[in-house]
mmCIF file of C-alpha atoms and ligand atoms in Angstrom:
data_model
loop_
_atom_site.group_PDB
_atom_site.id
_atom_site.type_symbol
_atom_site.label_atom_id
_atom_site.label_comp_id
_atom_site.label_asym_id
_atom_site.label_seq_id
_atom_site.Cartn_x
_atom_site.Cartn_y
_atom_site.Cartn_z
ATOM 1 C CA UNK H 588 -18.944 15.311 25.423
ATOM 2 C CA UNK H 589 -15.671 13.268 26.569
ATOM 3 C CA UNK H 590 -15.435 9.313 25.861
ATOM 4 C CA UNK H 591 -12.893 6.763 27.498
ATOM 5 C CA UNK H 592 -10.726 4.863 24.531
ATOM 6 C CA UNK H 593 -12.919 1.797 23.583
ATOM 7 C CA UNK H 594 -11.042 -1.501 23.484
ATOM 8 C CA UNK H 595 -9.611 -2.301 20.386
ATOM 9 C CA UNK H 596 -11.250 -6.036 19.253
ATOM 10 C CA UNK H 597 -7.866 -6.365 17.067
ATOM 11 C CA UNK H 598 -5.144 -5.461 20.087
ATOM 12 C CA UNK H 599 -1.831 -3.381 19.046
ATOM 13 C CA UNK H 600 0.483 -5.953 18.596
ATOM 14 C CA UNK H 601 3.107 -6.026 16.231
ATOM 15 C CA UNK H 602 1.464 -8.935 14.176
ATOM 16 C CA UNK H 603 -1.948 -6.641 14.089
ATOM 17 C CA UNK H 604 0.244 -3.615 13.155
ATOM 18 C CA UNK H 605 1.882 -6.042 10.321
ATOM 19 C CA UNK H 606 -1.256 -6.861 9.322
ATOM 20 C CA UNK H 607 -2.337 -3.272 9.453
ATOM 21 C CA UNK H 608 -0.004 -2.107 6.933
ATOM 22 C CA UNK H 609 -0.057 -5.484 4.709
ATOM 23 C CA UNK H 610 -3.623 -4.518 4.047
ATOM 24 C CA UNK H 611 -2.915 -1.029 3.377
ATOM 25 C CA UNK H 612 -0.719 -1.550 0.636
ATOM 26 C CA UNK H 613 -2.157 -4.276 -1.012
ATOM 27 C CA UNK H 614 -5.436 -2.311 -1.423
ATOM 28 C CA UNK H 615 -3.827 0.950 -1.996
ATOM 29 C CA UNK H 616 -4.979 0.984 -5.695
ATOM 30 C CA UNK H 617 -8.630 -0.485 -4.566
ATOM 31 C CA UNK H 618 -9.377 1.898 -2.328
ATOM 32 C CA UNK H 619 -7.563 5.227 -2.938
ATOM 33 C CA UNK H 620 -7.273 5.085 -6.558
ATOM 34 C CA UNK H 621 -9.660 8.181 -6.376
ATOM 35 C CA UNK H 622 -8.392 10.258 -3.213
ATOM 36 C CA UNK H 623 -6.391 13.082 -4.443
ATOM 37 C CA UNK H 624 -5.854 16.410 -2.680
ATOM 38 C CA UNK H 625 -5.425 19.622 -4.170
ATOM 39 C CA UNK H 626 -1.672 21.094 -2.915
ATOM 40 C CA UNK H 627 -2.089 23.458 -0.095
ATOM 41 C CA UNK H 628 -5.297 21.912 1.272
ATOM 42 C CA UNK H 629 -5.510 20.676 5.008
ATOM 43 C CA UNK H 630 -6.531 17.041 5.465
ATOM 44 C CA UNK H 631 -7.168 15.615 9.011
ATOM 45 C CA UNK H 632 -6.778 11.502 9.116
ATOM 46 C CA UNK H 633 -8.702 10.579 12.190
ATOM 47 C CA UNK H 634 -7.408 7.545 13.553
ATOM 48 C CA UNK H 635 -3.763 6.889 11.649
ATOM 49 C CA UNK H 636 -3.026 4.011 13.778
ATOM 50 C CA UNK H 637 0.058 2.651 12.861
ATOM 51 C CA UNK H 638 -0.067 5.083 9.571
ATOM 52 C CA UNK H 639 -0.508 2.267 6.758
ATOM 53 C CA UNK H 640 -3.101 4.463 5.596
ATOM 54 C CA UNK H 641 -0.913 7.601 6.031
ATOM 55 C CA UNK H 642 2.009 6.850 4.447
ATOM 56 C CA UNK H 643 -0.293 6.038 0.912
ATOM 57 C CA UNK H 644 -2.019 9.519 1.099
ATOM 58 C CA UNK H 645 0.648 11.972 1.643
ATOM 59 C CA UNK H 646 2.439 9.776 -1.274
ATOM 60 C CA UNK H 647 -0.665 10.156 -3.363
ATOM 61 C CA UNK H 648 -1.041 14.330 -2.846
ATOM 62 C CA UNK H 649 2.541 15.653 -1.998
ATOM 63 C CA UNK H 650 1.294 19.100 -1.927
ATOM 64 C CA UNK H 651 -1.314 18.744 0.625
ATOM 65 C CA UNK H 652 -0.654 19.069 3.834
ATOM 66 C CA UNK H 653 -1.560 16.119 6.592
ATOM 67 C CA UNK H 654 -2.271 16.097 9.953
ATOM 68 C CA UNK H 655 -2.622 12.714 11.319
ATOM 69 C CA UNK H 656 -4.017 11.641 14.630
ATOM 70 C CA UNK H 657 -4.997 8.745 17.058
ATOM 71 C CA UNK H 658 -5.802 8.121 20.270
ATOM 72 C CA UNK H 659 -2.718 5.553 20.369
ATOM 73 C CA UNK H 660 0.589 6.835 21.817
ATOM 74 C CA UNK H 661 2.285 3.398 20.865
ATOM 75 C CA UNK H 662 0.749 3.513 17.676
ATOM 76 C CA UNK H 663 1.539 7.160 16.938
ATOM 77 C CA UNK H 664 4.948 6.400 17.379
ATOM 78 C CA UNK H 665 5.235 3.709 14.763
ATOM 79 C CA UNK H 666 3.533 6.400 12.193
ATOM 80 C CA UNK H 667 5.375 8.441 12.786
ATOM 81 C CA UNK H 668 8.487 6.415 12.332
ATOM 82 C CA UNK H 669 7.291 4.790 8.748
ATOM 83 C CA UNK H 670 6.418 8.050 7.615
ATOM 84 C CA UNK H 671 9.589 9.420 8.628
ATOM 85 C CA UNK H 672 11.244 6.009 7.185
ATOM 86 C CA UNK H 673 9.931 6.790 3.859
ATOM 87 C CA UNK H 674 11.347 10.037 3.845
ATOM 88 C CA UNK H 675 7.697 11.634 3.692
ATOM 89 C CA UNK H 676 7.538 15.480 4.752
ATOM 90 C CA UNK H 677 4.129 16.535 4.273
ATOM 91 C CA UNK H 678 2.612 14.618 7.283
ATOM 92 C CA UNK H 679 2.399 15.867 11.275
ATOM 93 C CA UNK H 680 1.155 13.796 13.613
ATOM 94 C CA UNK H 681 -0.973 13.986 17.012
ATOM 95 C CA UNK H 682 -1.992 12.314 19.986
ATOM 96 C CA UNK H 683 -5.774 13.016 19.877
ATOM 97 C CA UNK H 684 -9.348 11.656 20.766
ATOM 98 C CA UNK H 685 -12.008 12.090 18.051
ATOM 99 C CA UNK H 686 -14.285 12.634 20.995
ATOM 100 C CA UNK H 687 -12.326 15.588 22.449
ATOM 101 C CA UNK H 688 -10.357 17.076 19.124
ATOM 102 C CA UNK H 689 -7.700 19.754 20.123
ATOM 103 C CA UNK H 690 -8.729 21.701 16.751
ATOM 104 C CA UNK H 691 -10.962 24.986 16.064
ATOM 105 C CA UNK H 692 -14.052 24.624 14.335
ATOM 106 C CA UNK H 693 -13.688 24.585 10.544
ATOM 107 C CA UNK H 694 -9.857 24.174 10.472
ATOM 108 C CA UNK H 695 -9.527 21.564 7.679
ATOM 109 C CA UNK H 696 -10.910 21.383 4.467
ATOM 110 C CA UNK H 697 -10.776 17.518 4.121
ATOM 111 C CA UNK H 698 -11.229 14.870 6.834
ATOM 112 C CA UNK H 699 -10.324 11.035 5.640
ATOM 113 C CA UNK H 700 -11.425 7.941 8.058
ATOM 114 C CA UNK H 701 -10.332 3.958 7.533
ATOM 115 C CA UNK H 702 -11.262 1.197 9.061
ATOM 116 C CA UNK H 703 -12.449 3.210 12.162
ATOM 117 C CA UNK H 704 -16.196 3.647 12.706
ATOM 118 C CA UNK H 705 -16.607 0.065 12.920
ATOM 119 C CA UNK H 706 -15.301 0.118 16.028
ATOM 120 C CA UNK H 707 -16.837 2.788 17.989
ATOM 121 C CA UNK H 708 -19.787 2.611 19.892
ATOM 122 C CA UNK H 709 -21.169 6.012 18.601
ATOM 123 C CA UNK H 710 -20.412 6.373 15.152
ATOM 124 C CA UNK H 711 -22.747 9.511 14.720
ATOM 125 C CA UNK H 712 -21.223 11.207 17.360
ATOM 126 C CA UNK H 713 -18.003 10.807 16.597
ATOM 127 C CA UNK H 714 -19.162 12.083 12.544
ATOM 128 C CA UNK H 715 -20.507 15.044 13.915
ATOM 129 C CA UNK H 716 -17.191 15.931 15.875
ATOM 130 C CA UNK H 717 -15.296 15.468 12.018
ATOM 131 C CA UNK H 718 -17.904 17.713 10.781
ATOM 132 C CA UNK H 719 -17.008 20.285 13.241
ATOM 133 C CA UNK H 720 -13.777 20.235 12.468
ATOM 134 C CA UNK H 721 -14.594 20.609 8.583
ATOM 135 C CA UNK H 722 -14.623 24.030 6.562
ATOM 136 C CA UNK H 723 -18.320 24.521 5.177
ATOM 137 C CA UNK H 724 -18.228 22.767 1.571
ATOM 138 C CA UNK H 725 -15.297 20.182 2.880
ATOM 139 C CA UNK H 726 -15.417 17.333 2.222
ATOM 140 C CA UNK H 727 -15.506 13.513 4.284
ATOM 141 C CA UNK H 728 -14.082 10.156 2.567
ATOM 142 C CA UNK H 729 -15.116 7.757 5.184
ATOM 143 C CA UNK H 730 -14.017 3.578 4.559
ATOM 144 C CA UNK H 731 -14.991 0.296 6.448
ATOM 145 C CA UNK H 732 -15.639 -3.533 5.583
ATOM 146 C CA UNK H 733 -18.157 -5.216 6.606
ATOM 147 C CA UNK H 734 -17.680 -8.948 7.693
ATOM 148 C CA UNK H 735 -20.850 -9.935 6.257
ATOM 149 C CA UNK H 736 -20.454 -9.414 2.613
ATOM 150 C CA UNK H 737 -18.029 -12.252 3.243
ATOM 151 C CA UNK H 738 -18.780 -15.010 0.567
ATOM 152 C CA UNK H 739 -16.718 -18.204 0.829
ATOM 153 C CA UNK H 740 -16.709 -21.335 -1.680
ATOM 154 C CA UNK H 741 -16.753 -23.572 -0.120
ATOM 155 C CA UNK H 742 -19.564 -22.828 1.542
ATOM 156 C CA UNK H 743 -18.928 -23.475 5.658
ATOM 157 C CA UNK H 744 -21.033 -22.983 8.581
ATOM 158 C CA UNK H 745 -17.894 -23.683 10.916
ATOM 159 C CA UNK H 746 -16.009 -21.263 8.884
ATOM 160 C CA UNK H 747 -19.259 -18.551 8.926
ATOM 161 C CA UNK H 748 -19.405 -19.267 13.024
ATOM 162 C CA UNK H 749 -15.810 -18.224 13.073
ATOM 163 C CA UNK H 750 -16.902 -14.925 11.726
ATOM 164 C CA UNK H 751 -19.915 -14.806 13.909
ATOM 165 C CA UNK H 752 -17.241 -15.069 16.579
ATOM 166 C CA UNK H 753 -15.017 -11.840 15.630
ATOM 167 C CA UNK H 754 -18.889 -9.843 14.672
ATOM 168 C CA UNK H 755 -19.486 -10.374 18.004
ATOM 169 C CA UNK H 756 -16.685 -9.710 19.896
ATOM 170 C CA UNK H 757 -16.368 -6.189 17.731
ATOM 171 C CA UNK H 758 -20.348 -5.648 19.309
ATOM 172 C CA UNK H 759 -19.391 -6.326 22.905
ATOM 173 C CA UNK H 760 -16.541 -3.880 22.463
ATOM 174 C CA UNK H 761 -19.497 -1.879 20.854
ATOM 175 C CA UNK H 762 -18.291 -1.515 17.423
ATOM 176 C CA UNK H 763 -19.808 -3.113 14.511
ATOM 177 C CA UNK H 764 -18.195 -4.933 12.384
ATOM 178 C CA UNK H 765 -21.434 -4.773 9.413
ATOM 179 C CA UNK H 766 -21.284 -1.540 9.837
ATOM 180 C CA UNK H 767 -20.205 -0.865 5.918
ATOM 181 C CA UNK H 768 -23.711 -1.920 4.243
ATOM 182 C CA UNK H 769 -25.011 1.190 6.535
ATOM 183 C CA UNK H 770 -22.346 4.290 5.777
ATOM 184 C CA UNK H 771 -24.380 6.123 3.512
ATOM 185 C CA UNK H 772 -27.202 6.301 6.291
ATOM 186 C CA UNK H 773 -24.582 7.304 9.241
ATOM 187 C CA UNK H 774 -23.370 10.090 6.915
ATOM 188 C CA UNK H 775 -26.729 11.368 6.314
ATOM 189 C CA UNK H 776 -27.877 10.940 9.643
ATOM 190 C CA UNK H 777 -24.896 13.365 11.064
ATOM 191 C CA UNK H 778 -25.722 15.689 8.281
ATOM 192 C CA UNK H 779 -22.869 15.259 5.136
ATOM 193 C CA UNK H 780 -24.716 15.622 1.962
ATOM 194 C CA UNK H 781 -24.228 14.947 -1.877
ATOM 195 C CA UNK H 782 -23.019 11.437 0.270
ATOM 196 C CA UNK H 783 -22.209 8.788 -2.317
ATOM 197 C CA UNK H 784 -20.936 5.064 -1.364
ATOM 198 C CA UNK H 785 -18.866 2.726 -3.934
ATOM 199 C CA UNK H 786 -18.529 -0.546 -2.764
ATOM 200 C CA UNK H 787 -15.169 -1.653 -3.783
ATOM 201 C CA UNK H 788 -14.907 -5.593 -4.574
ATOM 202 C CA UNK H 789 -12.185 -8.101 -3.479
ATOM 203 C CA UNK H 790 -12.820 -11.374 -5.247
ATOM 204 C CA UNK H 791 -10.288 -14.206 -5.358
ATOM 205 C CA UNK H 792 -9.488 -17.927 -7.182
ATOM 206 C CA UNK H 793 -6.939 -19.795 -8.035
ATOM 207 C CA UNK H 794 -6.387 -17.653 -11.045
ATOM 208 C CA UNK H 795 -5.122 -14.664 -9.041
ATOM 209 C CA UNK H 796 -2.444 -15.685 -6.498
ATOM 210 C CA UNK H 797 -2.024 -12.163 -5.096
ATOM 211 C CA UNK H 798 -5.665 -12.407 -4.275
ATOM 212 C CA UNK H 799 -5.255 -15.098 -2.912
ATOM 213 C CA UNK H 800 -1.989 -14.078 -0.576
ATOM 214 C CA UNK H 801 -4.146 -10.607 0.410
ATOM 215 C CA UNK H 802 -7.464 -13.284 1.845
ATOM 216 C CA UNK H 803 -5.004 -14.909 3.201
ATOM 217 C CA UNK H 804 -3.196 -12.080 4.837
ATOM 218 C CA UNK H 805 -5.754 -9.874 5.337
ATOM 219 C CA UNK H 806 -8.957 -11.309 6.449
ATOM 220 C CA UNK H 807 -8.072 -14.943 7.718
ATOM 221 C CA UNK H 808 -5.174 -13.085 9.874
ATOM 222 C CA UNK H 809 -7.598 -10.732 11.246
ATOM 223 C CA UNK H 810 -10.394 -13.692 12.029
ATOM 224 C CA UNK H 811 -7.637 -15.716 13.130
ATOM 225 C CA UNK H 812 -6.418 -13.453 15.803
ATOM 226 C CA UNK H 813 -9.305 -13.362 18.275
ATOM 227 C CA UNK H 814 -9.204 -17.230 18.711
ATOM 228 C CA UNK H 815 -7.609 -16.961 22.314
ATOM 229 C CA UNK H 816 -10.355 -14.184 23.592
ATOM 230 C CA UNK H 817 -13.262 -16.184 21.766
ATOM 231 C CA UNK H 818 -12.763 -19.274 23.248
ATOM 232 C CA UNK H 819 -11.610 -17.289 26.670
ATOM 233 C CA UNK H 820 -15.230 -15.963 26.835
ATOM 234 C CA UNK H 821 -17.072 -18.999 25.764
ATOM 235 C CA UNK H 822 -17.866 -18.340 22.087
ATOM 236 C CA UNK H 823 -16.679 -21.364 20.312
ATOM 237 C CA UNK H 824 -14.452 -24.217 21.517
ATOM 238 C CA UNK H 825 -10.956 -24.941 19.976
ATOM 239 C CA UNK H 826 -11.503 -27.856 17.542
ATOM 240 C CA UNK H 827 -14.679 -26.124 16.134
ATOM 241 C CA UNK H 828 -13.072 -22.626 15.867
ATOM 242 C CA UNK H 829 -9.616 -24.765 14.498
ATOM 243 C CA UNK H 830 -12.369 -26.376 12.215
ATOM 244 C CA UNK H 831 -13.493 -22.933 10.688
ATOM 245 C CA UNK H 832 -10.152 -21.519 10.401
ATOM 246 C CA UNK H 833 -9.465 -24.220 8.338
ATOM 247 C CA UNK H 834 -12.689 -24.393 6.333
ATOM 248 C CA UNK H 835 -11.800 -20.772 5.470
ATOM 249 C CA UNK H 836 -8.296 -21.297 4.357
ATOM 250 C CA UNK H 837 -9.813 -23.695 2.046
ATOM 251 C CA UNK H 838 -11.595 -20.693 -0.056
ATOM 252 C CA UNK H 839 -8.166 -20.057 -0.974
ATOM 253 C CA UNK H 840 -6.856 -23.193 -2.224
ATOM 254 C CA UNK H 841 -7.387 -25.389 -5.511
ATOM 255 C CA UNK H 842 -11.242 -25.244 -6.229
ATOM 256 C CA UNK H 843 -12.533 -22.161 -4.075
ATOM 257 C CA UNK H 844 -13.092 -19.233 -3.788
ATOM 258 C CA UNK H 845 -13.682 -15.620 -1.866
ATOM 259 C CA UNK H 846 -15.565 -12.439 -2.164
ATOM 260 C CA UNK H 847 -15.754 -9.068 0.670
ATOM 261 C CA UNK H 848 -16.655 -5.804 -0.122
ATOM 262 C CA UNK H 849 -15.532 -2.827 1.464
ATOM 263 C CA UNK H 850 -17.786 0.479 1.526
ATOM 264 C CA UNK H 851 -15.935 4.242 0.663
ATOM 265 C CA UNK H 852 -18.291 7.155 1.399
ATOM 266 C CA UNK H 853 -17.757 10.736 0.583
ATOM 267 C CA UNK H 854 -19.722 13.629 1.971
ATOM 268 C CA UNK H 855 -19.670 17.370 1.322
ATOM 269 C CA UNK H 856 -19.943 19.499 4.781
ATOM 270 C CA UNK H 857 -23.815 21.725 3.828
ATOM 271 C CA UNK H 858 -22.285 25.280 3.681
HETATM 272 C C1 LIG P 919 -8.015 -0.484 13.328
HETATM 273 S S1 LIG P 919 -7.479 1.267 13.393
HETATM 274 C C2 LIG P 919 -6.781 1.695 12.116
HETATM 275 C C3 LIG P 919 -6.191 2.407 11.405
HETATM 276 C C4 LIG P 919 -6.193 3.196 10.101
HETATM 277 N N1 LIG P 919 -7.153 3.611 9.984
HETATM 278 C C5 LIG P 919 -5.948 1.849 9.094
HETATM 279 O O1 LIG P 919 -6.701 2.039 8.242
HETATM 280 O O2 LIG P 919 -4.753 1.484 9.264
HETATM 281 C C6 LIG P 919 -8.545 1.844 14.690
HETATM 282 C C7 LIG P 919 -7.504 2.904 14.662
HETATM 283 O O3 LIG P 919 -8.370 3.812 15.665
HETATM 284 C C8 LIG P 919 -8.129 4.277 16.495
HETATM 285 N N2 LIG P 919 -9.391 4.686 17.545
HETATM 286 C C9 LIG P 919 -9.755 4.164 18.227
HETATM 287 N N3 LIG P 919 -10.691 5.055 18.886
HETATM 288 C C10 LIG P 919 -10.209 6.480 18.255
HETATM 289 C C11 LIG P 919 -10.762 7.736 19.451
HETATM 290 N N4 LIG P 919 -11.662 7.721 19.804
HETATM 291 N N5 LIG P 919 -9.589 8.852 19.333
HETATM 292 C C12 LIG P 919 -8.820 8.480 17.950
HETATM 293 N N6 LIG P 919 -8.322 7.605 17.603
HETATM 294 C C13 LIG P 919 -9.103 6.214 18.296
HETATM 295 C C14 LIG P 919 -7.451 3.391 16.912
HETATM 296 O O4 LIG P 919 -5.832 3.478 17.914
HETATM 297 C C15 LIG P 919 -6.736 2.631 16.051
HETATM 298 O O5 LIG P 919 -4.863 3.149 15.631
#
């Protein structure tokens, strides 16, 4: 079954590319410390975007052979530049749609997916397609966020309202910004076995300035990135939007705290 490419809620602007790269480097230890692939293993990175995760994966497993695919030619070009700039040699890129993958069955030992399923109308179909190209007993790793996991102090209905606007816009493009909590079930429903999910928590207060910067540049920047669309669609008025963003920033100031959970799932194909 072939799907038309969906609309990516955050867009493909330079600002969003910078945000994805910053996000990947900031979260590298938290999300990737336990992902290592053996020498000579064949790894498909599905939806590599601008290569933000690619450079981390490839450096952490220098003997593995990565094939990184994305539907966006523009993102792939940026990913290629990034990887070659870093002198990384164990990655090849290919333009491909997850719903029509140009690989034979059982081609890869591992599949890696990050921040993708949340944007797809049919994540189980996508997982099934990835399962097809995985060899028996091959391993899939999936990392997703869940915007409903944001805990704010001081709490603010205005701040939750702007987050809800992003959740709604993502829903309108067929995605699910609350997908992290569903990962275990999605993987099981797609037929993977030995599925384990580990929540990875990001927490910031003023005693952790590096985390505070991350909250501003990753989470708040991501929410604020849909400002114009949310207003244009009549989900919120400009004043309420700015109030919500201001209250999100208050969680990063003196006396504030912020907490968010990513979900990392690992599962095995039967064989
Ligand atoms: C949020 S970005 C994540 C990129 C990267 N995994 C990261 O963590 O930085 C989602 C990516 O999925 C890609 N994508 C969306 N639908 C796709 C599809 N059907 N096939 C391949 N890539 C797709 C988009 O082009 C975009 O680059």
